[in-house]
Every structure is written in C-alpha cells, then in structure tokens.
C-alpha cells in the first residue's frame, strides 16, 4: 500500500497524502516538528509525525526539514525506528513530491553512502582515521538499511532522480531539477 502511494507521488499525482484544509503555520509548532525529526523518530512517535505532516504548513521550512530528516535517519537504530523513519519520509514524499523533497533527501543519503575522499583520509592522524572509519561504517550500515527500505517502498528510485540541495535555487529559477547538469553533479558526488 505504501509503495503504491509513493509511486503515485512519483507520477506527479496531487493529494496522495491528504492534508488539512487550513494548515497551522505557527513557527513554534513547525520548529518543534523539525527538532523532533532530527532527534526523535521512533515507532511511538510515528502517529504524531504523520498527524503533523497532515496539519502543519511545512513548506516554508522545507530545506530545514530535509536536513533534519536526514540527520534523524542517521540516528535510527532498531528495526522499529527504521520502519517509522520510512513512514515519515514516505509521508513527506507523498506530500511534497520528488521535486521539492525526495530528490534532495536522496542526494544526502547517496552522498553519505559513498566512500570518503582518500586525500582527506590521508591528512588525518592514524588513530583519528581509524576512529573515523569505524564511525563511518556504523553510520553507513544503518543508512544502507534505511535506503534499502526506502527503495522497497518506492520513495528512492535511482541516483538519476537526486538533486544537490545547492541546485534547489536553480530549479526554482526555471532550470528543470532533473536536467543533465543536475544529474551529472549529483552523480559525481553521490
């Protein structure tokens, strides 16, 4: 069911994720949503997140939501937390679509799954490099599980569909987000 809804969002359908008629634009509530997205995605908080995606006017804060969502996904540990994270990302994907949300979150995930630059690693001291490598592997293990789940439910498709967050302004100025320039830039880094 979730996959079907996510694929409908990729197809450009509106109203895949039903929202309330008048959305709450309270800065306090929107900021609290972003903070919890960054730190508290759990199975117990899932219904609250889905309700807030349905009732809050999140559009103005979308760039912050994307980065907070990515940070929150990196902190997930248990299968229940990962499932809740997938549902939250699906809700945001269904509400905002590939052009405004999914392309950017996909870029962050893809970039984090890529291997680090060898020159940067060589510049680090041996003990720092080993610690960094250990942390990176643990972080990537979780992110790989998240990315796989997002792919299985149809949120993520391929690296061809991602857009660098820096290119967001260009997309709004009339350059199509999926043009060859964006693809080559995002493909090179993620």
PDB file of C-alpha atoms in Angstrom:
ATOM      1  CA  UNK A   1       0.000   0.000   0.000  1.00  0.00           C
ATOM      2  CA  UNK A   2       2.792   2.414   0.917  1.00  0.00           C
ATOM      3  CA  UNK A   3       4.649   1.597  -2.301  1.00  0.00           C
ATOM      4  CA  UNK A   4       1.565   2.315  -4.405  1.00  0.00           C
ATOM      5  CA  UNK A   5       1.087   5.703  -2.736  1.00  0.00           C
ATOM      6  CA  UNK A   6       4.763   6.571  -3.170  1.00  0.00           C
ATOM      7  CA  UNK A   7       4.718   5.615  -6.845  1.00  0.00           C
ATOM      8  CA  UNK A   8       1.632   7.801  -7.327  1.00  0.00           C
ATOM      9  CA  UNK A   9       3.638  10.703  -5.885  1.00  0.00           C
ATOM     10  CA  UNK A  10       6.457   9.964  -8.369  1.00  0.00           C
ATOM     11  CA  UNK A  11       3.848  10.028 -11.139  1.00  0.00           C
ATOM     12  CA  UNK A  12       3.020  13.606 -10.142  1.00  0.00           C
ATOM     13  CA  UNK A  13      -0.400  12.988  -8.641  1.00  0.00           C
ATOM     14  CA  UNK A  14      -1.635  15.616  -6.208  1.00  0.00           C
ATOM     15  CA  UNK A  15      -3.421  14.819  -2.960  1.00  0.00           C
ATOM     16  CA  UNK A  16      -1.670  11.478  -2.473  1.00  0.00           C
ATOM     17  CA  UNK A  17      -1.174  12.435   1.182  1.00  0.00           C
ATOM     18  CA  UNK A  18      -4.340  14.193   2.395  1.00  0.00           C
ATOM     19  CA  UNK A  19      -3.717  17.406   4.325  1.00  0.00           C
ATOM     20  CA  UNK A  20      -5.976  19.519   6.474  1.00  0.00           C
ATOM     21  CA  UNK A  21      -7.793  22.408   4.759  1.00  0.00           C
ATOM     22  CA  UNK A  22      -6.133  25.163   6.768  1.00  0.00           C
ATOM     23  CA  UNK A  23      -2.568  24.364   7.747  1.00  0.00           C
ATOM     24  CA  UNK A  24      -1.026  25.586  11.006  1.00  0.00           C
ATOM     25  CA  UNK A  25       1.828  27.993  10.258  1.00  0.00           C
ATOM     26  CA  UNK A  26       2.832  28.548  13.886  1.00  0.00           C
ATOM     27  CA  UNK A  27       6.607  28.894  13.985  1.00  0.00           C
ATOM     28  CA  UNK A  28       6.707  27.201  17.384  1.00  0.00           C
ATOM     29  CA  UNK A  29       4.955  24.043  16.163  1.00  0.00           C
ATOM     30  CA  UNK A  30       6.939  23.892  12.913  1.00  0.00           C
ATOM     31  CA  UNK A  31      10.229  24.326  14.769  1.00  0.00           C
ATOM     32  CA  UNK A  32       9.274  21.638  17.292  1.00  0.00           C
ATOM     33  CA  UNK A  33       8.460  19.292  14.389  1.00  0.00           C
ATOM     34  CA  UNK A  34      11.893  19.913  12.855  1.00  0.00           C
ATOM     35  CA  UNK A  35      13.674  19.359  16.170  1.00  0.00           C
ATOM     36  CA  UNK A  36      11.846  16.054  16.789  1.00  0.00           C
ATOM     37  CA  UNK A  37      12.506  14.985  13.203  1.00  0.00           C
ATOM     38  CA  UNK A  38      16.209  15.478  13.893  1.00  0.00           C
ATOM     39  CA  UNK A  39      16.263  13.635  17.217  1.00  0.00           C
ATOM     40  CA  UNK A  40      13.187  11.527  17.961  1.00  0.00           C
ATOM     41  CA  UNK A  41      11.938   9.300  15.142  1.00  0.00           C
ATOM     42  CA  UNK A  42      10.525   6.260  16.948  1.00  0.00           C
ATOM     43  CA  UNK A  43       7.668   3.831  16.475  1.00  0.00           C
ATOM     44  CA  UNK A  44       5.868   5.522  19.371  1.00  0.00           C
ATOM     45  CA  UNK A  45       6.135   8.993  17.798  1.00  0.00           C
ATOM     46  CA  UNK A  46       5.073   7.873  14.303  1.00  0.00           C
ATOM     47  CA  UNK A  47       1.389   8.824  14.617  1.00  0.00           C
ATOM     48  CA  UNK A  48       2.358  12.280  15.915  1.00  0.00           C
ATOM     49  CA  UNK A  49       4.706  12.825  12.966  1.00  0.00           C
ATOM     50  CA  UNK A  50       2.065  11.733  10.443  1.00  0.00           C
ATOM     51  CA  UNK A  51      -0.534  13.998  12.059  1.00  0.00           C
ATOM     52  CA  UNK A  52       1.858  16.947  11.924  1.00  0.00           C
ATOM     53  CA  UNK A  53       2.732  16.323   8.260  1.00  0.00           C
ATOM     54  CA  UNK A  54      -1.011  16.413   7.675  1.00  0.00           C
ATOM     55  CA  UNK A  55      -1.720  19.611   9.696  1.00  0.00           C
ATOM     56  CA  UNK A  56       1.372  21.857   9.703  1.00  0.00           C
ATOM     57  CA  UNK A  57       2.323  24.321   6.991  1.00  0.00           C
ATOM     58  CA  UNK A  58       5.807  22.922   6.492  1.00  0.00           C
ATOM     59  CA  UNK A  59       6.553  24.325   3.045  1.00  0.00           C
ATOM     60  CA  UNK A  60       8.396  27.422   4.283  1.00  0.00           C
ATOM     61  CA  UNK A  61      10.773  25.221   6.302  1.00  0.00           C
ATOM     62  CA  UNK A  62      11.348  22.519   3.685  1.00  0.00           C
ATOM     63  CA  UNK A  63      15.133  22.914   3.380  1.00  0.00           C
ATOM     64  CA  UNK A  64      15.485  22.619   7.174  1.00  0.00           C
ATOM     65  CA  UNK A  65      13.092  19.660   7.198  1.00  0.00           C
ATOM     66  CA  UNK A  66      15.188  17.854   4.568  1.00  0.00           C
ATOM     67  CA  UNK A  67      18.440  18.228   6.509  1.00  0.00           C
ATOM     68  CA  UNK A  68      16.743  17.414   9.858  1.00  0.00           C
ATOM     69  CA  UNK A  69      15.115  14.350   8.314  1.00  0.00           C
ATOM     70  CA  UNK A  70      18.483  13.136   7.051  1.00  0.00           C
ATOM     71  CA  UNK A  71      20.073  13.669  10.480  1.00  0.00           C
ATOM     72  CA  UNK A  72      17.199  11.770  12.087  1.00  0.00           C
ATOM     73  CA  UNK A  73      17.579   8.876   9.634  1.00  0.00           C
ATOM     74  CA  UNK A  74      21.291   8.632  10.513  1.00  0.00           C
ATOM     75  CA  UNK A  75      20.407   8.140  14.199  1.00  0.00           C
ATOM     76  CA  UNK A  76      17.943   5.280  13.719  1.00  0.00           C
ATOM     77  CA  UNK A  77      18.981   2.002  15.321  1.00  0.00           C
ATOM     78  CA  UNK A  78      16.217  -0.583  15.750  1.00  0.00           C
ATOM     79  CA  UNK A  79      14.025  -2.106  13.022  1.00  0.00           C
ATOM     80  CA  UNK A  80      11.018  -0.340  14.603  1.00  0.00           C
ATOM     81  CA  UNK A  81      12.744   3.041  14.363  1.00  0.00           C
ATOM     82  CA  UNK A  82      13.755   2.362  10.754  1.00  0.00           C
ATOM     83  CA  UNK A  83      10.166   1.408   9.862  1.00  0.00           C
ATOM     84  CA  UNK A  84       8.900   4.622  11.495  1.00  0.00           C
ATOM     85  CA  UNK A  85      11.538   6.651   9.635  1.00  0.00           C
ATOM     86  CA  UNK A  86      10.470   5.098   6.333  1.00  0.00           C
ATOM     87  CA  UNK A  87       6.828   6.002   7.028  1.00  0.00           C
ATOM     88  CA  UNK A  88       7.715   9.600   7.931  1.00  0.00           C
ATOM     89  CA  UNK A  89       9.854  10.004   4.800  1.00  0.00           C
ATOM     90  CA  UNK A  90       7.058   8.423   2.725  1.00  0.00           C
ATOM     91  CA  UNK A  91       4.545  10.914   4.134  1.00  0.00           C
ATOM     92  CA  UNK A  92       6.839  13.831   3.290  1.00  0.00           C
ATOM     93  CA  UNK A  93       7.482  12.360  -0.182  1.00  0.00           C
ATOM     94  CA  UNK A  94       3.751  11.967  -0.800  1.00  0.00           C
ATOM     95  CA  UNK A  95       3.001  15.499   0.399  1.00  0.00           C
ATOM     96  CA  UNK A  96       5.838  17.409  -1.296  1.00  0.00           C
ATOM     97  CA  UNK A  97       6.837  15.075  -4.119  1.00  0.00           C
ATOM     98  CA  UNK A  98      10.144  14.289  -5.813  1.00  0.00           C
ATOM     99  CA  UNK A  99      10.880  17.834  -6.954  1.00  0.00           C
ATOM    100  CA  UNK A 100      10.628  19.512  -3.576  1.00  0.00           C
ATOM    101  CA  UNK A 101      11.633  16.796  -1.108  1.00  0.00           C
ATOM    102  CA  UNK A 102      12.650  13.358  -2.340  1.00  0.00           C
ATOM    103  CA  UNK A 103      15.380  14.399  -4.777  1.00  0.00           C
ATOM    104  CA  UNK A 104      17.192  16.257  -2.012  1.00  0.00           C
ATOM    105  CA  UNK A 105      16.861  13.641   0.741  1.00  0.00           C
ATOM    106  CA  UNK A 106      18.033  11.072  -1.820  1.00  0.00           C
ATOM    107  CA  UNK A 107      21.118  13.175  -2.519  1.00  0.00           C
ATOM    108  CA  UNK A 108      22.012  13.341   1.193  1.00  0.00           C
ATOM    109  CA  UNK A 109      21.596   9.570   1.565  1.00  0.00           C
ATOM    110  CA  UNK A 110      23.586   8.822  -1.587  1.00  0.00           C
ATOM    111  CA  UNK A 111      26.392  11.166  -0.576  1.00  0.00           C
ATOM    112  CA  UNK A 112      26.638   9.554   2.863  1.00  0.00           C
ATOM    113  CA  UNK A 113      26.826   6.065   1.381  1.00  0.00           C
ATOM    114  CA  UNK A 114      29.742   6.996  -0.873  1.00  0.00           C
ATOM    115  CA  UNK A 115      33.318   6.381   0.211  1.00  0.00           C
ATOM    116  CA  UNK A 116      35.265   9.338   1.598  1.00  0.00           C
ATOM    117  CA  UNK A 117      37.947  11.145  -0.368  1.00  0.00           C
ATOM    118  CA  UNK A 118      41.304   9.330   0.006  1.00  0.00           C
ATOM    119  CA  UNK A 119      43.218  12.624   0.240  1.00  0.00           C
ATOM    120  CA  UNK A 120      41.107  13.711   3.213  1.00  0.00           C
ATOM    121  CA  UNK A 121      41.706  10.395   4.968  1.00  0.00           C
ATOM    122  CA  UNK A 122      45.481  10.583   4.428  1.00  0.00           C
ATOM    123  CA  UNK A 123      45.544  14.015   6.053  1.00  0.00           C
ATOM    124  CA  UNK A 124      44.191  12.573   9.318  1.00  0.00           C
ATOM    125  CA  UNK A 125      46.337  11.055  12.065  1.00  0.00           C
ATOM    126  CA  UNK A 126      46.271   7.237  12.191  1.00  0.00           C
ATOM    127  CA  UNK A 127      44.149   6.997  15.378  1.00  0.00           C
ATOM    128  CA  UNK A 128      41.710   9.639  14.122  1.00  0.00           C
ATOM    129  CA  UNK A 129      41.475   7.894  10.756  1.00  0.00           C
ATOM    130  CA  UNK A 130      40.674   4.544  12.403  1.00  0.00           C
ATOM    131  CA  UNK A 131      38.029   6.096  14.643  1.00  0.00           C
ATOM    132  CA  UNK A 132      36.528   7.987  11.681  1.00  0.00           C
ATOM    133  CA  UNK A 133      36.434   4.784   9.623  1.00  0.00           C
ATOM    134  CA  UNK A 134      34.711   2.867  12.431  1.00  0.00           C
ATOM    135  CA  UNK A 135      32.061   5.585  12.858  1.00  0.00           C
ATOM    136  CA  UNK A 136      31.525   5.846   9.093  1.00  0.00           C
ATOM    137  CA  UNK A 137      30.973   2.095   8.729  1.00  0.00           C
ATOM    138  CA  UNK A 138      28.437   2.053  11.583  1.00  0.00           C
ATOM    139  CA  UNK A 139      26.614   5.085  10.142  1.00  0.00           C
ATOM    140  CA  UNK A 140      26.618   3.608   6.632  1.00  0.00           C
ATOM    141  CA  UNK A 141      25.295   0.260   7.866  1.00  0.00           C
ATOM    142  CA  UNK A 142      22.201   1.977   9.277  1.00  0.00           C
ATOM    143  CA  UNK A 143      21.808   4.259   6.262  1.00  0.00           C
ATOM    144  CA  UNK A 144      22.074   1.315   3.887  1.00  0.00           C
ATOM    145  CA  UNK A 145      19.184  -0.384   5.714  1.00  0.00           C
ATOM    146  CA  UNK A 146      17.168   2.858   5.554  1.00  0.00           C
ATOM    147  CA  UNK A 147      17.965   3.387   1.859  1.00  0.00           C
ATOM    148  CA  UNK A 148      17.010  -0.194   1.032  1.00  0.00           C
ATOM    149  CA  UNK A 149      13.681   0.157   2.833  1.00  0.00           C
ATOM    150  CA  UNK A 150      13.000   3.483   1.082  1.00  0.00           C
ATOM    151  CA  UNK A 151      13.783   1.853  -2.255  1.00  0.00           C
ATOM    152  CA  UNK A 152      11.499  -1.108  -1.482  1.00  0.00           C
ATOM    153  CA  UNK A 153       8.552   1.197  -0.719  1.00  0.00           C
ATOM    154  CA  UNK A 154       9.180   3.302  -3.825  1.00  0.00           C
ATOM    155  CA  UNK A 155      10.491   6.531  -2.268  1.00  0.00           C
ATOM    156  CA  UNK A 156      14.014   6.224  -3.685  1.00  0.00           C
ATOM    157  CA  UNK A 157      14.489   5.063  -7.250  1.00  0.00           C
ATOM    158  CA  UNK A 158      18.000   5.799  -8.562  1.00  0.00           C
ATOM    159  CA  UNK A 159      20.796   8.344  -8.415  1.00  0.00           C
ATOM    160  CA  UNK A 160      19.367   9.799 -11.630  1.00  0.00           C
ATOM    161  CA  UNK A 161      16.484  11.167  -9.541  1.00  0.00           C
ATOM    162  CA  UNK A 162      18.511  13.055  -6.929  1.00  0.00           C
ATOM    163  CA  UNK A 163      19.324  16.752  -6.834  1.00  0.00           C
ATOM    164  CA  UNK A 164      22.021  18.585  -4.909  1.00  0.00           C
ATOM    165  CA  UNK A 165      20.475  20.897  -2.315  1.00  0.00           C
ATOM    166  CA  UNK A 166      22.644  23.726  -3.703  1.00  0.00           C
ATOM    167  CA  UNK A 167      20.789  23.315  -7.012  1.00  0.00           C
ATOM    168  CA  UNK A 168      17.404  23.985  -5.380  1.00  0.00           C
ATOM    169  CA  UNK A 169      17.545  27.687  -6.251  1.00  0.00           C
ATOM    170  CA  UNK A 170      18.369  26.910  -9.878  1.00  0.00           C
ATOM    171  CA  UNK A 171      15.369  24.583 -10.099  1.00  0.00           C
ATOM    172  CA  UNK A 172      13.112  27.325  -8.784  1.00  0.00           C
ATOM    173  CA  UNK A 173      14.549  29.785 -11.325  1.00  0.00           C
ATOM    174  CA  UNK A 174      13.312  27.647 -14.169  1.00  0.00           C
ATOM    175  CA  UNK A 175      16.066  25.096 -14.740  1.00  0.00           C
ATOM    176  CA  UNK A 176      14.409  21.715 -14.530  1.00  0.00           C
ATOM    177  CA  UNK A 177      15.644  19.857 -11.410  1.00  0.00           C
ATOM    178  CA  UNK A 178      16.228  16.664 -13.387  1.00  0.00           C
ATOM    179  CA  UNK A 179      18.277  18.173 -16.214  1.00  0.00           C
ATOM    180  CA  UNK A 180      21.586  16.707 -17.265  1.00  0.00           C
ATOM    181  CA  UNK A 181      23.592  19.313 -15.314  1.00  0.00           C
ATOM    182  CA  UNK A 182      21.970  18.344 -12.011  1.00  0.00           C
ATOM    183  CA  UNK A 183      22.318  14.662 -12.768  1.00  0.00           C
ATOM    184  CA  UNK A 184      25.997  14.863 -13.577  1.00  0.00           C
ATOM    185  CA  UNK A 185      26.736  16.958 -10.481  1.00  0.00           C
ATOM    186  CA  UNK A 186      24.738  14.716  -8.164  1.00  0.00           C
ATOM    187  CA  UNK A 187      26.033  11.564  -9.786  1.00  0.00           C
ATOM    188  CA  UNK A 188      29.614  12.652  -9.283  1.00  0.00           C
ATOM    189  CA  UNK A 189      29.138  13.155  -5.549  1.00  0.00           C
ATOM    190  CA  UNK A 190      26.647  10.560  -4.644  1.00  0.00           C
TER     191      UNK A 190
END
